[in-house]
């Protein structure tokens, strides 16, 4: 029987996780250039809009790949004792949130009540996932890269930028609440969400990428 060294196995799992993130992100980008989803506005419509199209299965596959890749990579960090408990909890919230997004697709809010159970779960899961991931990266950065200040600094900056994207959305909600109107019309919501998702995935990919040999 062939025995695979633990170090080699952990590197393989980490790289597989990062690859799953890349493929998942690539599938979402593909949806923006193939019909009929190429007609969905990337500046005004959220990413979840793809889940209401004829290519729903591609969107679902992309999100599941990101969730599984995240889980695999975070598990390796945990096994290497490079993932603090709070970061592990936040990472789990990110992963579960993605799976809930797939299980409860975004509804057509023009035809359903805003109290729709599935739609409400979709919204909550989206917020939880997008906030939990950058917080997980911030918490994990020091422990994950004790001897790599460059990577530690980079993932922290990306995590803060991710939260900055989310702050734009919160700002729109606050302004709309004060002045009336629909908050999602005050900003290019699709562009903001895509910027946030891309920034978060890059931060996560750097976090999960195998580190050099540690003492």
C-alpha atoms as a PDB file:
ATOM      1  CA  UNK A   1       0.000   0.000   0.000  1.00  0.00           C
ATOM      2  CA  UNK A   2       1.316   3.430  -0.959  1.00  0.00           C
ATOM      3  CA  UNK A   3       1.391   5.966   1.863  1.00  0.00           C
ATOM      4  CA  UNK A   4       1.100   9.640   0.937  1.00  0.00           C
ATOM      5  CA  UNK A   5       3.100  11.952   3.237  1.00  0.00           C
ATOM      6  CA  UNK A   6       0.857  14.220   5.314  1.00  0.00           C
ATOM      7  CA  UNK A   7       2.546  17.350   4.004  1.00  0.00           C
ATOM      8  CA  UNK A   8       2.046  16.331   0.370  1.00  0.00           C
ATOM      9  CA  UNK A   9      -1.581  15.414   1.020  1.00  0.00           C
ATOM     10  CA  UNK A  10      -2.350  18.736   2.704  1.00  0.00           C
ATOM     11  CA  UNK A  11      -0.752  20.632  -0.180  1.00  0.00           C
ATOM     12  CA  UNK A  12      -2.815  18.642  -2.680  1.00  0.00           C
ATOM     13  CA  UNK A  13      -6.047  19.316  -0.797  1.00  0.00           C
ATOM     14  CA  UNK A  14      -5.241  23.030  -0.469  1.00  0.00           C
ATOM     15  CA  UNK A  15      -4.458  23.347  -4.164  1.00  0.00           C
ATOM     16  CA  UNK A  16      -7.635  21.457  -5.032  1.00  0.00           C
ATOM     17  CA  UNK A  17      -9.605  23.880  -2.859  1.00  0.00           C
ATOM     18  CA  UNK A  18      -8.041  26.891  -4.567  1.00  0.00           C
ATOM     19  CA  UNK A  19      -8.702  25.327  -7.967  1.00  0.00           C
ATOM     20  CA  UNK A  20     -12.368  24.867  -7.029  1.00  0.00           C
ATOM     21  CA  UNK A  21     -12.555  28.579  -6.171  1.00  0.00           C
ATOM     22  CA  UNK A  22     -11.027  29.506  -9.534  1.00  0.00           C
ATOM     23  CA  UNK A  23     -13.334  27.216 -11.515  1.00  0.00           C
ATOM     24  CA  UNK A  24     -16.386  28.434  -9.603  1.00  0.00           C
ATOM     25  CA  UNK A  25     -15.495  32.068 -10.240  1.00  0.00           C
ATOM     26  CA  UNK A  26     -14.774  31.265 -13.884  1.00  0.00           C
ATOM     27  CA  UNK A  27     -18.202  29.700 -14.357  1.00  0.00           C
ATOM     28  CA  UNK A  28     -19.868  32.830 -12.980  1.00  0.00           C
ATOM     29  CA  UNK A  29     -17.834  34.975 -15.367  1.00  0.00           C
ATOM     30  CA  UNK A  30     -18.814  32.632 -18.213  1.00  0.00           C
ATOM     31  CA  UNK A  31     -22.485  33.242 -17.474  1.00  0.00           C
ATOM     32  CA  UNK A  32     -21.957  36.914 -18.210  1.00  0.00           C
ATOM     33  CA  UNK A  33     -20.806  36.264 -21.781  1.00  0.00           C
ATOM     34  CA  UNK A  34     -23.030  33.413 -22.979  1.00  0.00           C
ATOM     35  CA  UNK A  35     -26.690  33.798 -23.943  1.00  0.00           C
ATOM     36  CA  UNK A  36     -29.207  34.251 -22.505  1.00  0.00           C
ATOM     37  CA  UNK A  37     -27.466  35.307 -19.279  1.00  0.00           C
ATOM     38  CA  UNK A  38     -25.301  37.797 -21.164  1.00  0.00           C
ATOM     39  CA  UNK A  39     -28.370  40.042 -21.128  1.00  0.00           C
ATOM     40  CA  UNK A  40     -28.299  40.269 -17.330  1.00  0.00           C
ATOM     41  CA  UNK A  41     -26.809  43.621 -16.334  1.00  0.00           C
ATOM     42  CA  UNK A  42     -23.523  43.163 -14.480  1.00  0.00           C
ATOM     43  CA  UNK A  43     -23.857  46.621 -12.984  1.00  0.00           C
ATOM     44  CA  UNK A  44     -27.454  46.513 -11.757  1.00  0.00           C
ATOM     45  CA  UNK A  45     -28.367  42.850 -11.267  1.00  0.00           C
ATOM     46  CA  UNK A  46     -26.945  40.719  -8.474  1.00  0.00           C
ATOM     47  CA  UNK A  47     -25.009  37.521  -9.093  1.00  0.00           C
ATOM     48  CA  UNK A  48     -27.943  35.480  -7.790  1.00  0.00           C
ATOM     49  CA  UNK A  49     -29.921  36.605 -10.841  1.00  0.00           C
ATOM     50  CA  UNK A  50     -28.105  33.874 -12.772  1.00  0.00           C
ATOM     51  CA  UNK A  51     -29.856  31.359 -10.533  1.00  0.00           C
ATOM     52  CA  UNK A  52     -33.183  32.376 -12.067  1.00  0.00           C
ATOM     53  CA  UNK A  53     -32.033  31.801 -15.642  1.00  0.00           C
ATOM     54  CA  UNK A  54     -31.935  28.824 -17.993  1.00  0.00           C
ATOM     55  CA  UNK A  55     -28.355  28.290 -16.812  1.00  0.00           C
ATOM     56  CA  UNK A  56     -29.336  27.847 -13.190  1.00  0.00           C
ATOM     57  CA  UNK A  57     -27.400  24.587 -12.991  1.00  0.00           C
ATOM     58  CA  UNK A  58     -24.181  26.368 -13.985  1.00  0.00           C
ATOM     59  CA  UNK A  59     -24.698  28.975 -11.281  1.00  0.00           C
ATOM     60  CA  UNK A  60     -25.495  26.297  -8.699  1.00  0.00           C
ATOM     61  CA  UNK A  61     -22.416  24.297  -9.699  1.00  0.00           C
ATOM     62  CA  UNK A  62     -20.228  27.396  -9.418  1.00  0.00           C
ATOM     63  CA  UNK A  63     -21.459  28.229  -5.914  1.00  0.00           C
ATOM     64  CA  UNK A  64     -21.171  24.620  -4.724  1.00  0.00           C
ATOM     65  CA  UNK A  65     -17.605  24.430  -6.050  1.00  0.00           C
ATOM     66  CA  UNK A  66     -16.688  27.574  -4.132  1.00  0.00           C
ATOM     67  CA  UNK A  67     -18.318  26.179  -0.987  1.00  0.00           C
ATOM     68  CA  UNK A  68     -16.555  22.817  -1.250  1.00  0.00           C
ATOM     69  CA  UNK A  69     -13.226  24.415  -2.124  1.00  0.00           C
ATOM     70  CA  UNK A  70     -13.550  26.734   0.858  1.00  0.00           C
ATOM     71  CA  UNK A  71     -14.402  23.863   3.199  1.00  0.00           C
ATOM     72  CA  UNK A  72     -11.473  21.757   1.990  1.00  0.00           C
ATOM     73  CA  UNK A  73      -8.944  24.564   2.279  1.00  0.00           C
ATOM     74  CA  UNK A  74     -10.156  25.713   5.670  1.00  0.00           C
ATOM     75  CA  UNK A  75     -10.072  22.122   6.927  1.00  0.00           C
ATOM     76  CA  UNK A  76      -6.388  21.920   5.998  1.00  0.00           C
ATOM     77  CA  UNK A  77      -5.667  25.165   7.838  1.00  0.00           C
ATOM     78  CA  UNK A  78      -7.471  23.788  10.857  1.00  0.00           C
ATOM     79  CA  UNK A  79      -5.548  20.512  10.723  1.00  0.00           C
ATOM     80  CA  UNK A  80      -2.299  22.511  10.561  1.00  0.00           C
ATOM     81  CA  UNK A  81      -3.416  24.593  13.551  1.00  0.00           C
ATOM     82  CA  UNK A  82      -3.295  27.717  11.401  1.00  0.00           C
ATOM     83  CA  UNK A  83      -6.983  28.541  11.778  1.00  0.00           C
ATOM     84  CA  UNK A  84      -8.190  30.087  15.073  1.00  0.00           C
ATOM     85  CA  UNK A  85     -11.536  28.829  16.373  1.00  0.00           C
ATOM     86  CA  UNK A  86     -13.389  32.119  15.667  1.00  0.00           C
ATOM     87  CA  UNK A  87     -12.112  32.079  12.081  1.00  0.00           C
ATOM     88  CA  UNK A  88     -13.242  28.460  11.727  1.00  0.00           C
ATOM     89  CA  UNK A  89     -16.747  29.405  12.856  1.00  0.00           C
ATOM     90  CA  UNK A  90     -16.842  32.367  10.472  1.00  0.00           C
ATOM     91  CA  UNK A  91     -15.537  30.186   7.652  1.00  0.00           C
ATOM     92  CA  UNK A  92     -18.276  27.655   8.365  1.00  0.00           C
ATOM     93  CA  UNK A  93     -20.879  30.430   8.185  1.00  0.00           C
ATOM     94  CA  UNK A  94     -19.495  31.437   4.777  1.00  0.00           C
ATOM     95  CA  UNK A  95     -19.648  27.870   3.489  1.00  0.00           C
ATOM     96  CA  UNK A  96     -23.121  27.119   4.850  1.00  0.00           C
ATOM     97  CA  UNK A  97     -24.354  30.485   3.590  1.00  0.00           C
ATOM     98  CA  UNK A  98     -23.292  29.579   0.047  1.00  0.00           C
ATOM     99  CA  UNK A  99     -25.128  26.256   0.223  1.00  0.00           C
ATOM    100  CA  UNK A 100     -28.273  27.992   1.507  1.00  0.00           C
ATOM    101  CA  UNK A 101     -28.079  30.394  -1.442  1.00  0.00           C
ATOM    102  CA  UNK A 102     -28.205  27.387  -3.773  1.00  0.00           C
ATOM    103  CA  UNK A 103     -30.935  25.610  -1.806  1.00  0.00           C
ATOM    104  CA  UNK A 104     -33.145  28.714  -1.715  1.00  0.00           C
ATOM    105  CA  UNK A 105     -32.747  30.610  -5.013  1.00  0.00           C
ATOM    106  CA  UNK A 106     -33.435  34.287  -5.336  1.00  0.00           C
ATOM    107  CA  UNK A 107     -37.142  34.775  -6.132  1.00  0.00           C
ATOM    108  CA  UNK A 108     -38.698  37.278  -8.480  1.00  0.00           C
ATOM    109  CA  UNK A 109     -39.497  40.006  -5.981  1.00  0.00           C
ATOM    110  CA  UNK A 110     -41.889  41.565  -8.481  1.00  0.00           C
ATOM    111  CA  UNK A 111     -44.217  38.596  -8.165  1.00  0.00           C
ATOM    112  CA  UNK A 112     -43.700  37.342  -4.593  1.00  0.00           C
ATOM    113  CA  UNK A 113     -44.089  38.888  -1.166  1.00  0.00           C
ATOM    114  CA  UNK A 114     -41.022  40.319   0.543  1.00  0.00           C
ATOM    115  CA  UNK A 115     -41.961  38.023   3.421  1.00  0.00           C
ATOM    116  CA  UNK A 116     -41.375  34.973   1.190  1.00  0.00           C
ATOM    117  CA  UNK A 117     -39.598  32.365   3.344  1.00  0.00           C
ATOM    118  CA  UNK A 118     -37.150  31.135   0.724  1.00  0.00           C
ATOM    119  CA  UNK A 119     -36.351  34.624  -0.481  1.00  0.00           C
ATOM    120  CA  UNK A 120     -35.765  35.843   3.060  1.00  0.00           C
ATOM    121  CA  UNK A 121     -33.408  32.934   3.759  1.00  0.00           C
ATOM    122  CA  UNK A 122     -31.562  33.713   0.529  1.00  0.00           C
ATOM    123  CA  UNK A 123     -31.063  37.328   1.574  1.00  0.00           C
ATOM    124  CA  UNK A 124     -29.926  36.438   5.089  1.00  0.00           C
ATOM    125  CA  UNK A 125     -27.530  33.778   3.812  1.00  0.00           C
ATOM    126  CA  UNK A 126     -26.048  36.225   1.300  1.00  0.00           C
ATOM    127  CA  UNK A 127     -25.388  38.860   3.955  1.00  0.00           C
ATOM    128  CA  UNK A 128     -23.991  36.342   6.444  1.00  0.00           C
ATOM    129  CA  UNK A 129     -21.690  34.760   3.847  1.00  0.00           C
ATOM    130  CA  UNK A 130     -20.340  38.027   2.445  1.00  0.00           C
ATOM    131  CA  UNK A 131     -19.640  39.439   5.917  1.00  0.00           C
ATOM    132  CA  UNK A 132     -18.366  36.256   7.562  1.00  0.00           C
ATOM    133  CA  UNK A 133     -15.644  35.526   4.998  1.00  0.00           C
ATOM    134  CA  UNK A 134     -13.618  38.765   5.264  1.00  0.00           C
ATOM    135  CA  UNK A 135     -13.930  38.631   9.050  1.00  0.00           C
ATOM    136  CA  UNK A 136     -12.637  35.048   8.975  1.00  0.00           C
ATOM    137  CA  UNK A 137      -9.668  36.149   6.856  1.00  0.00           C
ATOM    138  CA  UNK A 138      -8.877  39.023   9.210  1.00  0.00           C
ATOM    139  CA  UNK A 139      -9.006  36.766  12.255  1.00  0.00           C
ATOM    140  CA  UNK A 140      -6.957  34.009  10.622  1.00  0.00           C
ATOM    141  CA  UNK A 141      -4.263  36.137   8.967  1.00  0.00           C
ATOM    142  CA  UNK A 142      -1.812  36.267  11.876  1.00  0.00           C
ATOM    143  CA  UNK A 143      -2.036  32.568  12.735  1.00  0.00           C
ATOM    144  CA  UNK A 144      -2.066  31.414   9.123  1.00  0.00           C
ATOM    145  CA  UNK A 145       1.076  33.353   8.169  1.00  0.00           C
ATOM    146  CA  UNK A 146       3.256  33.716  11.280  1.00  0.00           C
ATOM    147  CA  UNK A 147       6.424  33.877   9.174  1.00  0.00           C
ATOM    148  CA  UNK A 148       5.033  35.490   6.019  1.00  0.00           C
ATOM    149  CA  UNK A 149       4.266  39.160   6.760  1.00  0.00           C
ATOM    150  CA  UNK A 150       3.750  39.936   3.071  1.00  0.00           C
ATOM    151  CA  UNK A 151       0.900  37.455   2.649  1.00  0.00           C
ATOM    152  CA  UNK A 152      -0.503  38.395   6.040  1.00  0.00           C
ATOM    153  CA  UNK A 153      -0.608  42.057   5.057  1.00  0.00           C
ATOM    154  CA  UNK A 154      -2.104  41.314   1.642  1.00  0.00           C
ATOM    155  CA  UNK A 155      -5.003  39.178   2.899  1.00  0.00           C
ATOM    156  CA  UNK A 156      -5.792  41.759   5.570  1.00  0.00           C
ATOM    157  CA  UNK A 157      -5.944  44.552   2.999  1.00  0.00           C
ATOM    158  CA  UNK A 158      -8.198  42.477   0.740  1.00  0.00           C
ATOM    159  CA  UNK A 159     -10.468  41.583   3.667  1.00  0.00           C
ATOM    160  CA  UNK A 160     -10.799  45.243   4.619  1.00  0.00           C
ATOM    161  CA  UNK A 161     -11.550  46.150   0.996  1.00  0.00           C
ATOM    162  CA  UNK A 162     -14.246  43.466   0.969  1.00  0.00           C
ATOM    163  CA  UNK A 163     -15.869  44.996   4.029  1.00  0.00           C
ATOM    164  CA  UNK A 164     -15.557  48.373   2.304  1.00  0.00           C
ATOM    165  CA  UNK A 165     -17.656  47.072  -0.609  1.00  0.00           C
ATOM    166  CA  UNK A 166     -20.261  45.925   1.893  1.00  0.00           C
ATOM    167  CA  UNK A 167     -20.152  49.323   3.604  1.00  0.00           C
ATOM    168  CA  UNK A 168     -21.248  50.880   0.290  1.00  0.00           C
ATOM    169  CA  UNK A 169     -24.380  48.722   0.407  1.00  0.00           C
ATOM    170  CA  UNK A 170     -25.039  49.627   4.043  1.00  0.00           C
ATOM    171  CA  UNK A 171     -24.620  53.296   3.180  1.00  0.00           C
ATOM    172  CA  UNK A 172     -27.238  53.010   0.455  1.00  0.00           C
ATOM    173  CA  UNK A 173     -29.633  51.321   2.897  1.00  0.00           C
ATOM    174  CA  UNK A 174     -29.147  54.104   5.444  1.00  0.00           C
ATOM    175  CA  UNK A 175     -29.628  56.881   2.882  1.00  0.00           C
ATOM    176  CA  UNK A 176     -32.758  55.206   1.501  1.00  0.00           C
ATOM    177  CA  UNK A 177     -34.171  54.805   5.003  1.00  0.00           C
ATOM    178  CA  UNK A 178     -33.596  58.482   5.726  1.00  0.00           C
ATOM    179  CA  UNK A 179     -34.766  59.903   2.423  1.00  0.00           C
ATOM    180  CA  UNK A 180     -37.165  57.218   1.214  1.00  0.00           C
ATOM    181  CA  UNK A 181     -36.915  55.279  -1.990  1.00  0.00           C
ATOM    182  CA  UNK A 182     -35.290  51.997  -2.937  1.00  0.00           C
ATOM    183  CA  UNK A 183     -31.748  51.552  -1.702  1.00  0.00           C
ATOM    184  CA  UNK A 184     -30.707  49.215  -4.532  1.00  0.00           C
ATOM    185  CA  UNK A 185     -31.308  51.979  -7.066  1.00  0.00           C
ATOM    186  CA  UNK A 186     -28.890  54.347  -5.325  1.00  0.00           C
ATOM    187  CA  UNK A 187     -25.793  52.322  -6.245  1.00  0.00           C
ATOM    188  CA  UNK A 188     -24.730  50.012  -9.087  1.00  0.00           C
ATOM    189  CA  UNK A 189     -25.604  47.028  -6.899  1.00  0.00           C
ATOM    190  CA  UNK A 190     -24.468  44.356  -9.348  1.00  0.00           C
ATOM    191  CA  UNK A 191     -21.064  45.988  -9.774  1.00  0.00           C
ATOM    192  CA  UNK A 192     -20.614  46.444  -6.031  1.00  0.00           C
ATOM    193  CA  UNK A 193     -21.567  42.846  -5.288  1.00  0.00           C
ATOM    194  CA  UNK A 194     -19.281  41.481  -8.001  1.00  0.00           C
ATOM    195  CA  UNK A 195     -16.425  43.629  -6.732  1.00  0.00           C
ATOM    196  CA  UNK A 196     -17.024  42.342  -3.217  1.00  0.00           C
ATOM    197  CA  UNK A 197     -17.221  38.706  -4.352  1.00  0.00           C
ATOM    198  CA  UNK A 198     -14.046  38.951  -6.429  1.00  0.00           C
ATOM    199  CA  UNK A 199     -12.092  40.654  -3.647  1.00  0.00           C
ATOM    200  CA  UNK A 200     -13.233  38.061  -1.117  1.00  0.00           C
ATOM    201  CA  UNK A 201     -12.375  35.111  -3.348  1.00  0.00           C
ATOM    202  CA  UNK A 202      -8.895  36.480  -4.024  1.00  0.00           C
ATOM    203  CA  UNK A 203      -8.354  36.962  -0.289  1.00  0.00           C
ATOM    204  CA  UNK A 204      -9.601  33.443   0.415  1.00  0.00           C
ATOM    205  CA  UNK A 205      -7.459  31.948  -2.336  1.00  0.00           C
ATOM    206  CA  UNK A 206      -4.333  33.572  -0.898  1.00  0.00           C
ATOM    207  CA  UNK A 207      -5.287  32.392   2.587  1.00  0.00           C
ATOM    208  CA  UNK A 208      -5.811  28.794   1.450  1.00  0.00           C
ATOM    209  CA  UNK A 209      -2.777  28.566  -0.820  1.00  0.00           C
ATOM    210  CA  UNK A 210      -0.105  26.304   0.722  1.00  0.00           C
ATOM    211  CA  UNK A 211       2.458  28.109   2.824  1.00  0.00           C
ATOM    212  CA  UNK A 212       6.154  27.347   2.776  1.00  0.00           C
ATOM    213  CA  UNK A 213       7.750  24.964   5.225  1.00  0.00           C
ATOM    214  CA  UNK A 214       7.313  26.230   8.755  1.00  0.00           C
ATOM    215  CA  UNK A 215       9.636  25.539  11.664  1.00  0.00           C
END
